[in-house]
Short mmCIF file of C-alpha atoms in Angstrom, two decimals:
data_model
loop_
_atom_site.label_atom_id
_atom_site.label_comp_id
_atom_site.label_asym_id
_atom_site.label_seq_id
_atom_site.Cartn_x
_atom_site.Cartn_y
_atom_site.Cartn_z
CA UNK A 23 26.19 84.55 60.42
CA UNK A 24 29.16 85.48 62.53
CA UNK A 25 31.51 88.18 61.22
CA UNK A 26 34.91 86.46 59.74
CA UNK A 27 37.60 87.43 62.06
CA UNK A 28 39.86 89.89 60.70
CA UNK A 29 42.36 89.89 63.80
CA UNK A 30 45.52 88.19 62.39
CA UNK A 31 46.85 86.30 65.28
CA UNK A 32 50.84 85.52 66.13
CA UNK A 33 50.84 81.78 65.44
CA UNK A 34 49.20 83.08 61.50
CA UNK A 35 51.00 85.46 60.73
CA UNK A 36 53.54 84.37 58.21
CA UNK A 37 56.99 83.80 58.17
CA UNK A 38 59.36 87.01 57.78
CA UNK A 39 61.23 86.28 54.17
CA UNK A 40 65.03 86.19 54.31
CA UNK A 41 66.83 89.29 52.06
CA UNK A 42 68.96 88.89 49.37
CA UNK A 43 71.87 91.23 48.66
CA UNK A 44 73.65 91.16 45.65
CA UNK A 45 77.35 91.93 45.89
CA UNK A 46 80.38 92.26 43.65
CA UNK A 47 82.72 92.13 47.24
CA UNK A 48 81.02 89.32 49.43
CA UNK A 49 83.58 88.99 52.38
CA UNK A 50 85.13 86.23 53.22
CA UNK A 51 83.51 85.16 56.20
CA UNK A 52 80.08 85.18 53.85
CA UNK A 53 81.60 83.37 51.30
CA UNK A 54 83.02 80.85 54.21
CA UNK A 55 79.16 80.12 55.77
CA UNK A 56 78.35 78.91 52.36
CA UNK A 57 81.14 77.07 51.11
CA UNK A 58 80.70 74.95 54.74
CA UNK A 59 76.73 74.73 54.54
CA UNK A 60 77.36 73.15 51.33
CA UNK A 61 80.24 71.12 52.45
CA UNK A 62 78.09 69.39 55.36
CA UNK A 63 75.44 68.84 53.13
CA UNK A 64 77.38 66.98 50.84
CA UNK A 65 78.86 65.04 53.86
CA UNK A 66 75.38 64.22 55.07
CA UNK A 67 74.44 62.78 51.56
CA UNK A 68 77.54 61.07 50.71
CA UNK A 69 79.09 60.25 54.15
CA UNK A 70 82.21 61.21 52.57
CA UNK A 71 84.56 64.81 54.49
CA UNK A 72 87.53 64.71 52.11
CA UNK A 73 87.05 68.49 50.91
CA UNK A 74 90.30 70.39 50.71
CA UNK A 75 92.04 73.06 49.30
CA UNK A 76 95.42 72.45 46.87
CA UNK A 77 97.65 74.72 45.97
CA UNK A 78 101.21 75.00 44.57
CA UNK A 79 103.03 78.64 45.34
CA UNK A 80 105.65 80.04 43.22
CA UNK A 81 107.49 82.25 45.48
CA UNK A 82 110.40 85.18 44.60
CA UNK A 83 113.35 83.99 45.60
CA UNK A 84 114.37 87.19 46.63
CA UNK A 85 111.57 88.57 48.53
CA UNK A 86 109.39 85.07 48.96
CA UNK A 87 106.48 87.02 47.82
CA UNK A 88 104.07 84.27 45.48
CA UNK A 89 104.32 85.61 41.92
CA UNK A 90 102.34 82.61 40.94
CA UNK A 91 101.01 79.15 40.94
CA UNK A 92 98.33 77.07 41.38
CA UNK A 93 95.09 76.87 43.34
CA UNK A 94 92.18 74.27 43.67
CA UNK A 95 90.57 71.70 45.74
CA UNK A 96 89.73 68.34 45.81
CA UNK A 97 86.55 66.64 46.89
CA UNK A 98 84.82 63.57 46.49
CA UNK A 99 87.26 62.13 44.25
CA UNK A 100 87.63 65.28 41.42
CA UNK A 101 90.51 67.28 41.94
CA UNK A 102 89.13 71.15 40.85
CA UNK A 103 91.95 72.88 39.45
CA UNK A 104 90.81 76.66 39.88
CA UNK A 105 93.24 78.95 38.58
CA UNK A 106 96.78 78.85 37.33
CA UNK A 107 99.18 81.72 36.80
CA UNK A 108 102.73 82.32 36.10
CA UNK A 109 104.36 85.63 35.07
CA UNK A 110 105.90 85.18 31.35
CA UNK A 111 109.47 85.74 32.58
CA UNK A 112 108.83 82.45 34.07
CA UNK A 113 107.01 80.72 31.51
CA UNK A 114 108.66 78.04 28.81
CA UNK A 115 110.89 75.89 31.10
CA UNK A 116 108.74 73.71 32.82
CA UNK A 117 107.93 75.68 35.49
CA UNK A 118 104.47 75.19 34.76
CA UNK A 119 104.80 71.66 33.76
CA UNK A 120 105.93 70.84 37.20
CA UNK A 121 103.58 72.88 39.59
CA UNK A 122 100.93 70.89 37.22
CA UNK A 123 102.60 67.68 37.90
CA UNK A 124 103.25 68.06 42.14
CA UNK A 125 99.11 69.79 41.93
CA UNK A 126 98.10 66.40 39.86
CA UNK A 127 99.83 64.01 42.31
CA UNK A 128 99.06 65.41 45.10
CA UNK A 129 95.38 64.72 43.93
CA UNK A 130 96.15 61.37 42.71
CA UNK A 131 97.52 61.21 46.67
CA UNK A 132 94.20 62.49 48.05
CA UNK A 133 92.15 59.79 46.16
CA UNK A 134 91.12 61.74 43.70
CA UNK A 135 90.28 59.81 40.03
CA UNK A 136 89.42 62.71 37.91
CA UNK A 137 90.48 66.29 37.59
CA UNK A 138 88.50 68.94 35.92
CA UNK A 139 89.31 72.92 34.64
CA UNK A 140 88.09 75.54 32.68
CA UNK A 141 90.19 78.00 30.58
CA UNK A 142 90.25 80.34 28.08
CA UNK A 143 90.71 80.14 24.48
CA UNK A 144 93.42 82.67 25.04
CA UNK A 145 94.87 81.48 27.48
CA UNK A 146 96.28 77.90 28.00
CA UNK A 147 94.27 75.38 26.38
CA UNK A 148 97.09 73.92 24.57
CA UNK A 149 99.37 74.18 27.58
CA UNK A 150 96.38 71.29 29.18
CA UNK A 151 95.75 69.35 26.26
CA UNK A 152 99.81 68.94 25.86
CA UNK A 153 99.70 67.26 29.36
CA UNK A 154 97.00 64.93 28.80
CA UNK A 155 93.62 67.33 29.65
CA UNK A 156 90.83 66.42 26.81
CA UNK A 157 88.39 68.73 26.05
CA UNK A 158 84.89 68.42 27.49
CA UNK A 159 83.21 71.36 26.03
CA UNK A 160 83.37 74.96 25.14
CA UNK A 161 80.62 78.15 25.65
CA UNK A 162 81.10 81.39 24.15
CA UNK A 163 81.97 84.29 26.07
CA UNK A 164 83.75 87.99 25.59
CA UNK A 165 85.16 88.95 23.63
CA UNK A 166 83.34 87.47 20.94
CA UNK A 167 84.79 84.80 19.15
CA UNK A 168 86.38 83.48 22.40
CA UNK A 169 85.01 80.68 24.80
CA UNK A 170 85.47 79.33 28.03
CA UNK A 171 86.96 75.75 27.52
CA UNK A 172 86.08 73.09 29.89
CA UNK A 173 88.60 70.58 29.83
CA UNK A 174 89.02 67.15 32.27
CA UNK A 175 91.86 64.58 33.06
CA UNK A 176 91.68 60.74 34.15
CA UNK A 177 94.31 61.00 36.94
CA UNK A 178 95.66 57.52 37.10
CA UNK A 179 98.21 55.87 38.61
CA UNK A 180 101.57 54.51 37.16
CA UNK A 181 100.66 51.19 36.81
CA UNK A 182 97.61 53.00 34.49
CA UNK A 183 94.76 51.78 37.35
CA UNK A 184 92.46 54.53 38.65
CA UNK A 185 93.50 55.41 42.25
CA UNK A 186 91.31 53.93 44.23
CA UNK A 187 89.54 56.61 47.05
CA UNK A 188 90.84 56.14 50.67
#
């Protein structure tokens, strides 16, 4: 009986493994490859490319530096509201009412039928729920006896039918 061959040859030899790195400071060209990678795969599934950011900027009037505001996305008909900040001099006279407002019709614009969020127990729950945001769930986090709140929004139109997608 022949010897086995032992010799591993180029077409055998097996694929070199890709690294992983974790990182607390991924730059934004990293972050960028994968937001788009998953961006084309959800085109090639859905045949839908509506992805886009949203965002409503408080600026200083003085210096027009953004001391706040809004920032999210929409895609495939959910408007993501990501995060939402306003210095408390300029909290408690609609301010945030309204950039919540032009954010929510400017999905409603897009196509968009339903808008989700999460907060923070300490933060603005209340702030959502007074503008029509229902609760869809909550999961502890620190520090304990607080919880992420995960909160959604029918975004209709006036006429109270869902906006249909373009």
């Amino acid at each position: 009986m022949p010897a086995p061959d032992t010799a591993v040859t180029a077409s055998h030899q097996p694929a070199p493994q890709p690294d992983c790195m974790l990182t607390d400071a991924p730059n934004p060209e990293d972050a960028a490859t994968i937001s788009d990678a998953l961006d084309r795969f959800n085109i090639e599934h859905t045949g839908i490319a509506d992805r886009r950011p949203l965002a409503v900027l408080v600026r200083d009037p003085d210096t027009h530096q953004v001391v706040g505001g809004l920032t999210g996305r929409t895609s495939l008909g959910l408007f993501f509201l990501d995060l939402f900040y306003l210095p408390t001099r300029l909290r408690g006279n609609g301010l945030g009412t309204e950039i919540l407002r032009q954010a929510e019709d400017e999905a409603r614009a897009r196509g968009c039928r339903t808008a989700v969020l999460y907060t923070i127990t300490f933060q603005a729950p209340g702030f959502y729920q007074k503008h029509g945001w229902k609760r869809l769930g909550e999961v502890p986090c620190d520090p304990p006896g607080t919880s992420r709140v995960f909160m959604t929004k029918e975004l209709t139109a006036s006429t109270g039918e869902p906006v249909r997608s373009r």
